CSV table of N, CA and C in Angstrom, one decimal:
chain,number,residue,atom,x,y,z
V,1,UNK,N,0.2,6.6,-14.2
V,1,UNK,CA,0.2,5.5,-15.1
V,1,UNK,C,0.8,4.3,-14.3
V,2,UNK,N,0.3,3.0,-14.7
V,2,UNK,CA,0.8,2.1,-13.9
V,2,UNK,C,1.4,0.9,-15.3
V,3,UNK,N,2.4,0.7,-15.2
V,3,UNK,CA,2.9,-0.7,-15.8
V,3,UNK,C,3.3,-2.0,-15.5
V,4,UNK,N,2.1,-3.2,-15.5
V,4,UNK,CA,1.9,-4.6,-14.9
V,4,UNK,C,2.6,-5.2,-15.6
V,5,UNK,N,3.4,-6.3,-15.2
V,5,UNK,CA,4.6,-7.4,-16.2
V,5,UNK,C,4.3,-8.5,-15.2
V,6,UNK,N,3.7,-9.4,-15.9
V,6,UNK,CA,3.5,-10.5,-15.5
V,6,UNK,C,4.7,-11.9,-15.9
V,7,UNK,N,5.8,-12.3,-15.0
V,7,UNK,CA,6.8,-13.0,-15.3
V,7,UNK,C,6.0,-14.8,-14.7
V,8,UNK,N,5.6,-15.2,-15.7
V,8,UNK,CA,5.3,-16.5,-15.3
V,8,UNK,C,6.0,-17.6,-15.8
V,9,UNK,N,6.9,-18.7,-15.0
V,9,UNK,CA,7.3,-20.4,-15.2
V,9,UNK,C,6.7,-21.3,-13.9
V,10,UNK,N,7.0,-22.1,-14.4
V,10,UNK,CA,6.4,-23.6,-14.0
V,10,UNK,C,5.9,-23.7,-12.4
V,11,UNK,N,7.5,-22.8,-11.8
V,11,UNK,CA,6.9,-22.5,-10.4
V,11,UNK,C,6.3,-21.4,-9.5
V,12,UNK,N,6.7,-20.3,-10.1
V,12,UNK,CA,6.2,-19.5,-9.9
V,12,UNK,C,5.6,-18.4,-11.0
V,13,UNK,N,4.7,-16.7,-10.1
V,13,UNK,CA,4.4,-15.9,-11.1
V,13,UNK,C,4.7,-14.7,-10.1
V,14,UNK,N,5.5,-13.9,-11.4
V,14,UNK,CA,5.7,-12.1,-10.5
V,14,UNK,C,4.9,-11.8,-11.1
V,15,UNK,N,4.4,-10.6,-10.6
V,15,UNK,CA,3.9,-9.5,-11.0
V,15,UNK,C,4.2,-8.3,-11.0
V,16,UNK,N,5.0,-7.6,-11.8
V,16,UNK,CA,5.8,-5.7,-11.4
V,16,UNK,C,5.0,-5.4,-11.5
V,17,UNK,N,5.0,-4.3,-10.9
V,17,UNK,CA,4.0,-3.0,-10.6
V,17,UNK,C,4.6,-1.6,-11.0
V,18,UNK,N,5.0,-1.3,-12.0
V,18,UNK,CA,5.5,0.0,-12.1
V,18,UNK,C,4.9,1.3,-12.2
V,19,UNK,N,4.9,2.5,-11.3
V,19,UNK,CA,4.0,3.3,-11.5
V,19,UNK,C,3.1,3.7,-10.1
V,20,UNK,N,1.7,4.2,-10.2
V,20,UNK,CA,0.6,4.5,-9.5
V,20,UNK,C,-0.2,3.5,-9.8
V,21,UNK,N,-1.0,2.4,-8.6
V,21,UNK,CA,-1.3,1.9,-8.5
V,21,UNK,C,-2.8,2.3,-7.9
V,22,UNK,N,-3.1,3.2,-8.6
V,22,UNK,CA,-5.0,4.5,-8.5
V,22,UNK,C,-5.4,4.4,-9.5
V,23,UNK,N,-6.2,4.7,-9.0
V,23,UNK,CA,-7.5,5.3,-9.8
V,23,UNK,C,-7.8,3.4,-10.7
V,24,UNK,N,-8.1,4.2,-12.5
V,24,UNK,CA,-8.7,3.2,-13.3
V,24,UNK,C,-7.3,2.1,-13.6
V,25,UNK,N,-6.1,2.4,-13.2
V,25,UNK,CA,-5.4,1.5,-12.9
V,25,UNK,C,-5.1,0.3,-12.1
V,26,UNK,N,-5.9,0.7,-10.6
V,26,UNK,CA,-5.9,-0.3,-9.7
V,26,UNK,C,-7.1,-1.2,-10.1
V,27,UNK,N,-8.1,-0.6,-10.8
V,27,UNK,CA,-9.1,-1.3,-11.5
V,27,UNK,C,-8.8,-2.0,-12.8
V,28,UNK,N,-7.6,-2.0,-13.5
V,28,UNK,CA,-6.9,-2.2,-14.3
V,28,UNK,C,-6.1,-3.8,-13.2
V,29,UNK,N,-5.5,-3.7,-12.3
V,29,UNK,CA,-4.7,-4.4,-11.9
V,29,UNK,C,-6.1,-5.5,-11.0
V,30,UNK,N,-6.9,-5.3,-10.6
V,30,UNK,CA,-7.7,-6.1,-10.1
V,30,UNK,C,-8.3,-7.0,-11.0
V,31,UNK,N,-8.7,-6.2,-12.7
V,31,UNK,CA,-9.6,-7.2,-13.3
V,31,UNK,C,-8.2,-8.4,-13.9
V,32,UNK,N,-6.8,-7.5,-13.8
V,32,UNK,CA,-5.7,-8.4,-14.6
V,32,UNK,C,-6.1,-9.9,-13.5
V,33,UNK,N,-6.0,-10.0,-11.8
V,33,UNK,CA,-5.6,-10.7,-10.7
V,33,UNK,C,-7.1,-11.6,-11.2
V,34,UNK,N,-8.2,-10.8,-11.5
V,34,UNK,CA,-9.4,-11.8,-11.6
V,34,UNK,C,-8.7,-13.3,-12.9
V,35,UNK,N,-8.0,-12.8,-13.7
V,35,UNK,CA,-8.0,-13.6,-15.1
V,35,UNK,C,-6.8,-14.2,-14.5
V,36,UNK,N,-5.9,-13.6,-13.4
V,36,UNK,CA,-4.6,-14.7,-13.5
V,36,UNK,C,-5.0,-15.7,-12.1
V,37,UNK,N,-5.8,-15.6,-11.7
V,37,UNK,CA,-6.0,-16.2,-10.2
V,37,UNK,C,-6.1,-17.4,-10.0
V,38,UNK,N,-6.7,-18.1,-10.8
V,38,UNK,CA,-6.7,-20.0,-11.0
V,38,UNK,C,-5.2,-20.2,-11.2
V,39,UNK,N,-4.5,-19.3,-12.0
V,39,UNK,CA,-2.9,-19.9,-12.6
V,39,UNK,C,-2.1,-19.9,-11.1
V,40,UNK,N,-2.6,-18.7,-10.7
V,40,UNK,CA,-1.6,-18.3,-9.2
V,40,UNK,C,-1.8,-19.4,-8.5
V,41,UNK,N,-3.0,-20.0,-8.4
V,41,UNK,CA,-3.5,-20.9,-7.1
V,41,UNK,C,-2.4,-22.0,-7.2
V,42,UNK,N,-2.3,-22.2,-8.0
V,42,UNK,CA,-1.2,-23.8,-8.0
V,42,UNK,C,0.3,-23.6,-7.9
V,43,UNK,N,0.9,-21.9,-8.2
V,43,UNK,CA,2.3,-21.6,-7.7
V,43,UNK,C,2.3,-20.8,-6.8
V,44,UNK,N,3.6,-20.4,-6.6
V,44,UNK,CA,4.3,-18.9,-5.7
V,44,UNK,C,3.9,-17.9,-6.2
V,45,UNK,N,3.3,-16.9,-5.6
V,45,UNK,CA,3.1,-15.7,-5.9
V,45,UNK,C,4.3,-14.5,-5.7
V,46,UNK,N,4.6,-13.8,-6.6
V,46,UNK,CA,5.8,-12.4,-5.8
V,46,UNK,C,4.8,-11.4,-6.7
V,47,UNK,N,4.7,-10.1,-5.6
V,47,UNK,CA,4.1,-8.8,-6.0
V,47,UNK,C,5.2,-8.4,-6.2
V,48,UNK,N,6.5,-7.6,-6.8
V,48,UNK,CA,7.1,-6.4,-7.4
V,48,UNK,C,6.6,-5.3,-7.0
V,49,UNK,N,6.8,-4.5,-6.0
V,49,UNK,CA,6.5,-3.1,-5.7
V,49,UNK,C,7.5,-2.2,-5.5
V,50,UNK,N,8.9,-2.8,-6.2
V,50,UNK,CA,10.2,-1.9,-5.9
V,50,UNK,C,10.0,-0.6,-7.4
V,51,UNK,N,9.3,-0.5,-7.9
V,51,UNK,CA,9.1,0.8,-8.8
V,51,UNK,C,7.9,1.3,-8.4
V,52,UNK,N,6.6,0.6,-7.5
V,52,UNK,CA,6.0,1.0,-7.5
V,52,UNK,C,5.8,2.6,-7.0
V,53,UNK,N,4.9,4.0,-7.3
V,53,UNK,CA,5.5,5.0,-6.7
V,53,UNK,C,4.3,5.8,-5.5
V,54,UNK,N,3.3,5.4,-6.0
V,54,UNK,CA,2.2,5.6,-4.7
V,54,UNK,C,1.0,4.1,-5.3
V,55,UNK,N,0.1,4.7,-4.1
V,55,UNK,CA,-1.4,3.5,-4.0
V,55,UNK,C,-2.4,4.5,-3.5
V,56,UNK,N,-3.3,4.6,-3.9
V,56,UNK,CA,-4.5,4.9,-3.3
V,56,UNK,C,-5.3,3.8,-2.7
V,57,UNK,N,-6.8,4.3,-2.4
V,57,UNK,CA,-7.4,3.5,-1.6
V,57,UNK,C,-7.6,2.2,-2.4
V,58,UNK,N,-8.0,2.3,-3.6
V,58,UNK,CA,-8.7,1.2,-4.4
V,58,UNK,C,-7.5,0.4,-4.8
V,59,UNK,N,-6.3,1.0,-4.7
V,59,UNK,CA,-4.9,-0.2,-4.9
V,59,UNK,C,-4.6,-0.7,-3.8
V,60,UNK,N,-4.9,0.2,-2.6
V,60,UNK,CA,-4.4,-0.2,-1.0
V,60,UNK,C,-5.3,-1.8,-1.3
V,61,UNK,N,-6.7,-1.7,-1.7
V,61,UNK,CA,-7.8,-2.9,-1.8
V,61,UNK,C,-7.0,-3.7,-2.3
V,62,UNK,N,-6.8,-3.6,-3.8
V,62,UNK,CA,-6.6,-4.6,-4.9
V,62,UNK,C,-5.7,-5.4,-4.4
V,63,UNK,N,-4.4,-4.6,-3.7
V,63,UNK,CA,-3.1,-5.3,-3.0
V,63,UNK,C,-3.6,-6.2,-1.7
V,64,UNK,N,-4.4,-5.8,-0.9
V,64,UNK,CA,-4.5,-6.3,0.4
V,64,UNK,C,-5.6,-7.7,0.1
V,65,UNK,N,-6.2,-7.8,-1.1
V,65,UNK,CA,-7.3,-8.4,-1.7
V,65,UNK,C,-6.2,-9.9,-2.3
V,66,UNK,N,-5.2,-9.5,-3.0
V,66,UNK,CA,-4.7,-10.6,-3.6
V,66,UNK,C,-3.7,-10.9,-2.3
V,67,UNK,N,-3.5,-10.3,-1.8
V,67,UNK,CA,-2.3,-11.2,-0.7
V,67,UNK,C,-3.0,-11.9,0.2
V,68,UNK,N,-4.0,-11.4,0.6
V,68,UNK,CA,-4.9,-12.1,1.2
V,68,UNK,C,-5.3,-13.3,0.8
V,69,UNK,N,-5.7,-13.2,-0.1
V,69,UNK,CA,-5.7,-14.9,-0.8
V,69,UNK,C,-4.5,-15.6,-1.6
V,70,UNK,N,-3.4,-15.2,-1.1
V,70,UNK,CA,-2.3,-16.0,-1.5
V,70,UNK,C,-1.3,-15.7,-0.5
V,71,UNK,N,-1.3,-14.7,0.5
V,71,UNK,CA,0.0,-14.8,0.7
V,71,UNK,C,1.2,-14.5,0.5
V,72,UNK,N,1.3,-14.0,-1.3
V,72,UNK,CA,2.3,-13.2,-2.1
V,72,UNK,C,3.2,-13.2,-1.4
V,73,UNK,N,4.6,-13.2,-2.0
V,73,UNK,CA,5.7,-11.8,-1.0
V,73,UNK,C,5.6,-10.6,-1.9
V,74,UNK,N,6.1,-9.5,-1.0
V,74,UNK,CA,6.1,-8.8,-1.8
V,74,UNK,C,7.5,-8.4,-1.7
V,75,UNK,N,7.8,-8.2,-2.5
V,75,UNK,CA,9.5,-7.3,-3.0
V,75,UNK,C,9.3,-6.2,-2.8
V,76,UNK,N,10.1,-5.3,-2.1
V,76,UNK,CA,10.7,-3.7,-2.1
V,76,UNK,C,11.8,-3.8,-2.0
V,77,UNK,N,12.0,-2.4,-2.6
V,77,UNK,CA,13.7,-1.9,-2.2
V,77,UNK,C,13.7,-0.6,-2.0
V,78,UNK,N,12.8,0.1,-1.5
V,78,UNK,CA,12.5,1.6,-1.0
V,78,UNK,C,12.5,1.9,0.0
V,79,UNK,N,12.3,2.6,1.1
V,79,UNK,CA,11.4,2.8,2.0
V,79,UNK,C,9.5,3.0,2.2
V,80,UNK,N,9.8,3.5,1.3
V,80,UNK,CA,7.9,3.5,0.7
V,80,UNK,C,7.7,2.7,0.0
V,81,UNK,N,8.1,1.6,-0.7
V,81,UNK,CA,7.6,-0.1,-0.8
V,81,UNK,C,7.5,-0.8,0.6
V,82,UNK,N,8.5,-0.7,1.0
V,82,UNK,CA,8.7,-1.4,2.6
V,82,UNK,C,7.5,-0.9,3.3
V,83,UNK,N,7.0,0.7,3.0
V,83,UNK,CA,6.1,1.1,4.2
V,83,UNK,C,5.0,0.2,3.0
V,84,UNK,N,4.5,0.4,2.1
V,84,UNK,CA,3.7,0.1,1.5
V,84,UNK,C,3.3,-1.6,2.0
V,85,UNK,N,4.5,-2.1,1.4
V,85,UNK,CA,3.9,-3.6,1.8
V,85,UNK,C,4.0,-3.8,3.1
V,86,UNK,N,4.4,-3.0,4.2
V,86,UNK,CA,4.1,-3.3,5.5
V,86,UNK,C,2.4,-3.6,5.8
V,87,UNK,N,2.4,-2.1,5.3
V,87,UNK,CA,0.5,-1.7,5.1
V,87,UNK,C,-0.6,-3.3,4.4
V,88,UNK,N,-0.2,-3.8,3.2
V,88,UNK,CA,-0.4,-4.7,2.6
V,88,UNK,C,-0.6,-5.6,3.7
V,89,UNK,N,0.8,-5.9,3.9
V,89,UNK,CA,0.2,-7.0,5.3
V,89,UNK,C,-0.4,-6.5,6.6
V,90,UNK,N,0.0,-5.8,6.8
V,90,UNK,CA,-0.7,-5.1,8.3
V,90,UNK,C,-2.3,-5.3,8.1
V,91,UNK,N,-2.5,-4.7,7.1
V,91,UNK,CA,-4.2,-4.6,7.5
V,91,UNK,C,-4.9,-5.8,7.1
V,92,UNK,N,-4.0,-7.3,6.4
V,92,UNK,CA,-4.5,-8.3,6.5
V,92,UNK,C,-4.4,-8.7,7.8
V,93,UNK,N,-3.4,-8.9,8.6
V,93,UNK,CA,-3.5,-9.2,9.8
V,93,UNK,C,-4.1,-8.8,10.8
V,94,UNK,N,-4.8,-7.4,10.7
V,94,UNK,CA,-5.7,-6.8,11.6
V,94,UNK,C,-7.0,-7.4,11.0
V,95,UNK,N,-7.7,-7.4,9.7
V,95,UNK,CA,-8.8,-8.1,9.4
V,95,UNK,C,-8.7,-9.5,9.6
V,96,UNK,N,-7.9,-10.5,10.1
V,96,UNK,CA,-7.9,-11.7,10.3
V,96,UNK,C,-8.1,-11.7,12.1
V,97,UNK,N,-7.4,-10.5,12.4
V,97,UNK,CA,-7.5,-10.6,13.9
V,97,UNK,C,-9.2,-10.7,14.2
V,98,UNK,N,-9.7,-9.5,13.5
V,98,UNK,CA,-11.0,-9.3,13.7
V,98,UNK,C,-12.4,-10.2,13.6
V,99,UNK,N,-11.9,-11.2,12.8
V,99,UNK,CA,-12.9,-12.1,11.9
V,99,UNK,C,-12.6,-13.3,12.4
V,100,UNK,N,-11.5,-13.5,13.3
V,100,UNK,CA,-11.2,-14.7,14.0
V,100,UNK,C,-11.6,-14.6,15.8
């Protein structure tokens, strides 16, 4: 199960992530990023992945998809957030290496 909390003001928008970020959830969290994504474009973005508890492949996407076009930070306070959002950025930087 995954639980999304969208914290949005003037400057910025978080987004928690509580839970498993799989399966029909990460497809859950991708159509949420389709409807918030014009609001994001004009603020700071923060992803919340300190409760997060695993990602599969299609979250590994969904995450590496919106940071990619924002940039996000992401928050941890785990070691498996840390490794997580390392991943998040990592494989954006490897697909920018590639494409550049």
């Amino acid at each position: 199960m995954l639980r999304i909390t969208v914290d949005e003001n003037p400057e910025t928008v978080v987004i928690k992530l509580e839970g498993r970020v799989a399966g029909p959830w990460a497809v859950e969290l991708g159509r949420l990023w389709e409807e918030k994504a014009p609001v994001v474009a004009k603020k700071k973005l923060a992803i919340d992945l300190r409760e997060t508890t695993f990602a599969d492949a299609g979250g590994m996407r969904v995450l590496k998809t919106i940071y990619s076009q924002t940039g996000a930070a992401l928050l941890t306070g785990t070691p498996w957030t840390e490794y997580l959002a390392e991943e998040v950025a990592r494989k954006n930087e490897q697909q920018t290496e590639l494409e550049g």
